[in-house]
Coordinates of C-alpha atoms in Angstrom, one line a residue:
M112 CA -120.3 -10.5 2.5
R113 CA -120.0 -13.9 4.0
K114 CA -117.9 -14.3 7.0
I115 CA -115.7 -17.3 7.6
K116 CA -113.7 -18.3 10.7
L117 CA -109.9 -18.4 10.1
E118 CA -109.8 -22.1 11.1
D119 CA -112.5 -23.1 8.5
W120 CA -110.7 -21.2 5.9
K121 CA -107.4 -22.9 6.6
K122 CA -109.0 -26.3 6.4
K123 CA -110.5 -25.5 2.9
S124 CA -107.4 -23.9 1.4
S125 CA -105.2 -26.0 -0.9
P126 CA -101.6 -26.8 0.0
I127 CA -98.9 -24.6 -1.5
E128 CA -97.5 -26.1 -4.7
K129 CA -94.0 -27.3 -4.7
E130 CA -91.6 -26.0 -7.4
K131 CA -92.9 -26.4 -11.0
K132 CA -91.2 -28.9 -13.3
V133 CA -89.2 -27.5 -16.2
K134 CA -91.3 -28.0 -19.4
G135 CA -88.6 -28.2 -22.0
R136 CA -85.1 -29.6 -22.3
P137 CA -82.3 -27.2 -21.5
T138 CA -80.4 -25.8 -24.5
P139 CA -77.2 -27.7 -25.3
K140 CA -74.0 -26.0 -24.7
W141 CA -72.9 -26.2 -28.5
K142 CA -76.0 -24.3 -29.5
L143 CA -75.2 -21.5 -27.1
R144 CA -71.6 -21.3 -28.3
D145 CA -72.7 -21.2 -31.9
S146 CA -75.1 -18.4 -31.3
I147 CA -72.5 -16.4 -29.4
R148 CA -69.9 -17.0 -32.2
F149 CA -72.6 -15.9 -34.8
I150 CA -73.3 -12.7 -32.9
K151 CA -69.6 -11.8 -32.5
R152 CA -68.9 -12.4 -36.2
R153 CA -71.9 -10.4 -37.3
D154 CA -70.9 -7.5 -35.2
E155 CA -67.3 -7.7 -36.5
Y156 CA -68.6 -7.6 -40.0
L157 CA -70.8 -4.7 -39.4
R158 CA -68.0 -2.8 -37.8
E159 CA -65.7 -3.4 -40.8
E160 CA -68.4 -2.1 -43.2
G161 CA -68.9 0.9 -41.1
I162 CA -72.6 0.1 -40.2
L163 CA -71.9 -0.4 -36.5
V164 CA -70.4 2.7 -35.1
K165 CA -69.0 3.2 -31.6
E166 CA -70.5 6.2 -29.8
G167 CA -69.1 5.8 -26.3
D168 CA -67.1 3.6 -23.9
R169 CA -69.6 0.7 -24.2
K170 CA -72.2 2.1 -26.5
W171 CA -72.7 1.3 -30.2
K172 CA -75.0 2.8 -32.9
L173 CA -76.4 1.0 -35.9
D174 CA -75.8 3.5 -38.7
V175 CA -78.4 2.2 -41.3
F176 CA -77.8 4.9 -43.9
A177 CA -74.0 4.6 -43.9
S178 CA -73.9 3.1 -47.5
E179 CA -75.5 6.2 -49.0

Protein backbone atom coordinates (compact mmCIF):
# COMPACT_ATOMS: atom_id res chain seq x y z
CA MET A 1 0.00 0.00 0.00
CA ARG A 2 1.24 3.44 -0.90
CA LYS A 3 1.74 5.92 1.92
CA ILE A 4 0.97 9.62 1.43
CA LYS A 5 1.59 12.45 3.82
CA LEU A 6 -1.52 14.18 5.07
CA GLU A 7 -0.36 17.54 3.68
CA ASP A 8 0.05 16.11 0.16
CA TRP A 9 -3.34 14.43 0.32
CA LYS A 10 -5.02 17.71 1.32
CA LYS A 11 -3.45 19.53 -1.63
CA LYS A 12 -4.69 16.96 -4.16
CA SER A 13 -8.21 16.58 -2.80
CA SER A 14 -10.98 18.46 -4.55
CA PRO A 15 -12.93 21.17 -2.73
CA ILE A 16 -16.29 20.23 -1.21
CA GLU A 17 -19.20 20.87 -3.57
CA LYS A 18 -21.73 23.52 -2.68
CA GLU A 19 -25.43 22.68 -2.64
CA LYS A 20 -26.65 21.05 -5.82
CA LYS A 21 -29.05 23.00 -8.02
CA VAL A 22 -32.63 21.84 -8.30
CA LYS A 23 -33.03 20.05 -11.61
CA GLY A 24 -36.72 20.59 -12.23
CA ARG A 25 -39.35 23.22 -11.68
CA PRO A 26 -41.29 23.05 -8.44
CA THR A 27 -44.83 21.68 -8.70
CA PRO A 28 -47.40 24.48 -9.00
CA LYS A 29 -49.76 24.95 -6.06
CA TRP A 30 -52.85 24.32 -8.20
CA LYS A 31 -51.57 20.85 -9.13
CA LEU A 32 -51.05 19.96 -5.48
CA ARG A 33 -54.53 21.23 -4.58
CA ASP A 34 -56.10 19.24 -7.41
CA SER A 35 -54.36 16.02 -6.42
CA ILE A 36 -55.40 16.44 -2.77
CA ARG A 37 -59.02 17.07 -3.83
CA PHE A 38 -58.95 13.99 -6.07
CA ILE A 39 -57.64 11.76 -3.27
CA LYS A 40 -60.27 13.04 -0.81
CA ARG A 41 -63.12 12.57 -3.30
CA ARG A 42 -61.88 9.09 -4.22
CA ASP A 43 -61.72 8.08 -0.55
CA GLU A 44 -65.19 9.52 0.07
CA TYR A 45 -66.62 7.50 -2.85
CA LEU A 46 -64.91 4.30 -1.67
CA ARG A 47 -66.34 4.80 1.84
CA GLU A 48 -69.86 5.30 0.45
CA GLU A 49 -69.57 2.12 -1.61
CA GLY A 50 -68.32 0.17 1.41
CA ILE A 51 -64.97 -0.63 -0.17
CA LEU A 52 -62.94 1.45 2.25
CA VAL A 53 -63.68 0.21 5.78
CA LYS A 54 -62.54 1.85 9.02
CA GLU A 55 -60.59 -0.53 11.26
CA GLY A 56 -59.33 1.67 14.05
CA ASP A 57 -58.97 5.28 15.14
CA ARG A 58 -56.83 6.30 12.15
CA LYS A 59 -56.66 3.03 10.22
CA TRP A 60 -58.56 2.11 7.06
CA LYS A 61 -58.82 -1.20 5.20
CA LEU A 62 -59.44 -1.65 1.47
CA ASP A 63 -62.11 -4.37 1.30
CA VAL A 64 -61.68 -5.50 -2.32
CA PHE A 65 -64.23 -8.32 -2.15
CA ALA A 66 -67.02 -6.18 -0.65
CA SER A 67 -69.18 -6.33 -3.80
CA GLU A 68 -69.43 -10.14 -3.77
